[in-house]
């Protein structure tokens, strides 16, 4: 028997591009539960996912809203305990948790990541976030941070112009050297296009 008590409950599905081991950390990468609710309430908003939420320079991966018709099921399965190596299972119950009509899919490419790091005198990479952003905004700490030298770190707002993969972006261009090596046939041809729109009459 199928429990249909939750068939009228509307749910939102997010296809998270990763293995979720901690729900709180997963929500933190999405901006928090309040940010997720705000994006859901706006029809044209994309859901942003930052794999390093503490890094202000982290480029987000964007999830697009997709319409769908699906059901979320809760299935209880029993496994026979007397045969530990047996794969035989028995379905005890099926419950419809809710219906899903809105889905967020992360199909677009994430922008290039440029980490705020620099190489020290020993050849090791170190983070320079503390020189770019103040740890606290109190008067003494802020004054000290303003007086210290800062690293040169000015990445662009976006590295890639598009976040969708296209197959028609490559076009073969022959090098100028290859063009000069070719001996064209001694043929007389037109050197310019016909000007059909601007005729001259005498």
Coordinates of C-alpha atoms in Angstrom, one line a residue:
X1 CA 0.0 0.0 0.0
X2 CA 1.1 3.5 -0.8
X3 CA 0.6 6.3 1.7
X4 CA -0.7 9.3 -0.3
X5 CA -1.2 11.7 2.5
X6 CA 1.5 14.1 1.3
X7 CA 0.5 14.2 -2.4
X8 CA -0.8 17.8 -2.1
X9 CA 2.4 19.1 -0.4
X10 CA 4.6 21.2 -2.8
X11 CA 8.3 20.8 -2.5
X12 CA 11.3 22.4 -4.2
X13 CA 14.1 20.1 -5.4
X14 CA 17.8 21.1 -5.6
X15 CA 20.1 18.8 -7.5
X16 CA 23.2 19.5 -5.4
X17 CA 26.4 18.9 -7.4
X18 CA 28.2 16.9 -4.7
X19 CA 27.8 14.3 -1.9
X20 CA 26.1 15.9 1.1
X21 CA 27.5 14.7 4.4
X22 CA 26.6 17.7 6.4
X23 CA 23.3 19.5 5.7
X24 CA 24.3 22.7 7.5
X25 CA 27.5 23.0 5.5
X26 CA 25.6 22.3 2.3
X27 CA 23.1 25.1 3.1
X28 CA 26.1 27.4 3.9
X29 CA 27.5 26.9 0.3
X30 CA 24.0 28.0 -1.0
X31 CA 24.0 31.2 1.1
X32 CA 21.9 29.9 3.9
X33 CA 18.3 28.9 4.2
X34 CA 17.1 32.5 4.0
X35 CA 18.9 33.1 0.7
X36 CA 17.5 29.9 -0.7
X37 CA 14.0 31.0 0.2
X38 CA 14.6 34.4 -1.3
X39 CA 15.8 32.9 -4.6
X40 CA 12.8 30.5 -4.7
X41 CA 10.4 33.5 -4.3
X42 CA 11.9 35.3 -7.3
X43 CA 11.1 33.6 -10.7
X44 CA 14.1 34.9 -12.6
X45 CA 16.8 34.4 -9.9
X46 CA 19.5 31.8 -10.2
X47 CA 20.6 29.8 -7.2
X48 CA 24.3 30.5 -6.5
X49 CA 26.6 27.9 -5.0
X50 CA 30.0 28.8 -3.6
X51 CA 32.2 25.9 -2.7
X52 CA 34.3 28.2 -0.5
X53 CA 31.7 30.3 1.3
X54 CA 34.3 32.0 3.5
X55 CA 36.2 33.3 0.5
X56 CA 34.8 36.5 -0.9
X57 CA 36.7 36.0 -4.2
X58 CA 35.0 32.6 -4.8
X59 CA 33.2 32.4 -8.1
X60 CA 29.7 30.8 -7.8
X61 CA 28.2 28.0 -9.8
X62 CA 24.7 28.9 -10.8
X63 CA 21.7 26.6 -10.8
X64 CA 18.8 27.3 -13.2
X65 CA 15.2 26.9 -12.4
X66 CA 13.5 24.0 -14.4
X67 CA 9.9 23.0 -14.4
X68 CA 9.2 19.3 -13.7
X69 CA 6.6 16.8 -12.6
X70 CA 7.9 14.4 -10.0
X71 CA 7.1 12.8 -6.6
X72 CA 9.4 12.4 -3.6
X73 CA 9.0 8.9 -2.2
X74 CA 10.0 7.5 1.1
X75 CA 10.5 3.7 0.7
X76 CA 11.1 1.4 3.7
X77 CA 13.0 -1.7 2.8
X78 CA 13.7 -4.8 5.0
X79 CA 16.7 -7.0 4.5
X80 CA 16.7 -10.6 5.8
X81 CA 19.1 -10.8 8.8
X82 CA 19.6 -14.5 8.7
X83 CA 21.5 -14.3 5.4
X84 CA 24.0 -11.5 5.7
X85 CA 25.4 -12.0 2.2
X86 CA 21.9 -12.1 0.6
X87 CA 20.8 -9.1 -1.5
X88 CA 17.2 -10.0 -1.2
X89 CA 15.1 -7.2 0.1
X90 CA 11.4 -6.7 0.9
X91 CA 9.6 -3.4 0.5
X92 CA 7.7 -2.8 3.7
X93 CA 6.0 0.5 2.8
X94 CA 5.9 3.5 0.4
X95 CA 5.0 7.0 1.4
X96 CA 4.5 10.0 -0.9
X97 CA 6.3 12.8 0.9
X98 CA 5.3 15.5 -1.6
X99 CA 5.2 16.6 -5.3
X100 CA 7.9 18.5 -7.0
X101 CA 7.2 21.0 -9.8
X102 CA 10.2 23.2 -9.5
X103 CA 13.8 21.9 -9.8
X104 CA 17.2 23.7 -9.6
X105 CA 19.8 22.1 -11.8
X106 CA 23.5 23.1 -11.9
X107 CA 24.3 22.4 -15.5
X108 CA 26.3 25.6 -16.3
X109 CA 30.0 25.8 -16.1
X110 CA 31.6 27.4 -13.0
X111 CA 33.8 30.4 -13.7
X112 CA 37.5 30.2 -13.5
X113 CA 38.8 30.4 -9.9
X114 CA 41.7 32.7 -9.0
X115 CA 42.8 32.1 -5.4
X116 CA 44.0 35.0 -3.3
X117 CA 47.5 33.5 -2.7
X118 CA 51.1 34.5 -3.2
X119 CA 54.4 32.7 -3.1
X120 CA 56.7 33.6 -0.1
X121 CA 60.5 33.7 0.0
X122 CA 60.6 29.9 0.8
X123 CA 58.7 29.1 -2.4
X124 CA 55.5 28.1 -0.5
X125 CA 52.0 29.4 -1.3
X126 CA 50.3 31.5 1.4
X127 CA 47.0 33.2 1.6
X128 CA 46.9 37.0 1.3
X129 CA 43.2 37.4 2.4
X130 CA 44.3 39.1 5.6
X131 CA 46.0 41.9 3.6
X132 CA 43.0 42.4 1.4
X133 CA 40.2 42.4 4.0
X134 CA 40.3 43.5 7.6
X135 CA 39.7 40.8 10.2
X136 CA 37.7 43.3 12.4
X137 CA 36.2 46.7 11.9
X138 CA 37.1 48.3 15.2
X139 CA 39.1 51.5 15.1
X140 CA 42.5 50.2 16.2
X141 CA 42.5 47.1 14.0
X142 CA 41.1 49.0 11.0
X143 CA 43.8 51.8 11.3
X144 CA 46.5 49.2 11.5
X145 CA 45.2 47.4 8.5
X146 CA 45.1 50.6 6.4
X147 CA 48.7 51.4 7.3
X148 CA 50.1 48.0 6.3
X149 CA 51.1 47.4 2.6
X150 CA 48.5 45.3 0.6
X151 CA 49.2 42.8 -2.0
X152 CA 48.3 43.5 -5.7
X153 CA 45.2 41.4 -6.3
X154 CA 42.6 42.8 -8.7
X155 CA 40.9 39.9 -10.5
X156 CA 38.1 40.7 -13.0
X157 CA 34.5 40.4 -12.0
X158 CA 34.2 37.4 -14.4
X159 CA 36.8 35.6 -16.4
X160 CA 34.4 33.8 -18.8
X161 CA 31.7 35.7 -20.8
X162 CA 29.4 32.7 -20.9
X163 CA 28.7 29.8 -18.6
X164 CA 27.1 27.4 -21.1
X165 CA 29.1 25.0 -23.3
X166 CA 28.8 25.6 -27.1
X167 CA 30.2 23.5 -29.9
X168 CA 30.4 26.3 -32.5
X169 CA 33.0 28.5 -30.8
X170 CA 36.0 27.1 -32.7
X171 CA 36.9 28.4 -36.1
X172 CA 40.0 27.5 -38.0
X173 CA 42.2 30.4 -39.1
X174 CA 45.1 29.8 -41.4
X175 CA 48.3 31.5 -40.4
X176 CA 49.5 34.4 -42.5
X177 CA 52.8 32.6 -43.2
X178 CA 50.8 29.7 -44.7
X179 CA 48.9 32.1 -47.0
X180 CA 52.1 33.6 -48.3
X181 CA 53.6 30.2 -49.1
X182 CA 50.8 29.3 -51.4
X183 CA 51.2 30.3 -55.1
X184 CA 47.9 31.5 -56.4
X185 CA 47.0 30.7 -60.0
X186 CA 47.4 33.6 -62.5
X187 CA 43.7 34.2 -62.8
X188 CA 42.0 37.5 -63.2
X189 CA 39.2 38.0 -60.8
X190 CA 37.1 40.7 -59.2
X191 CA 38.8 42.6 -56.5
X192 CA 35.7 44.0 -54.9
X193 CA 32.0 43.2 -54.6
X194 CA 29.4 44.5 -57.0
X195 CA 27.7 47.7 -55.9
X196 CA 24.2 46.8 -56.8
X197 CA 22.7 49.4 -54.5
X198 CA 24.6 52.4 -55.9
X199 CA 24.6 52.4 -59.7
X200 CA 26.0 55.3 -61.8
X201 CA 24.3 56.4 -65.0
X202 CA 26.0 58.6 -67.7

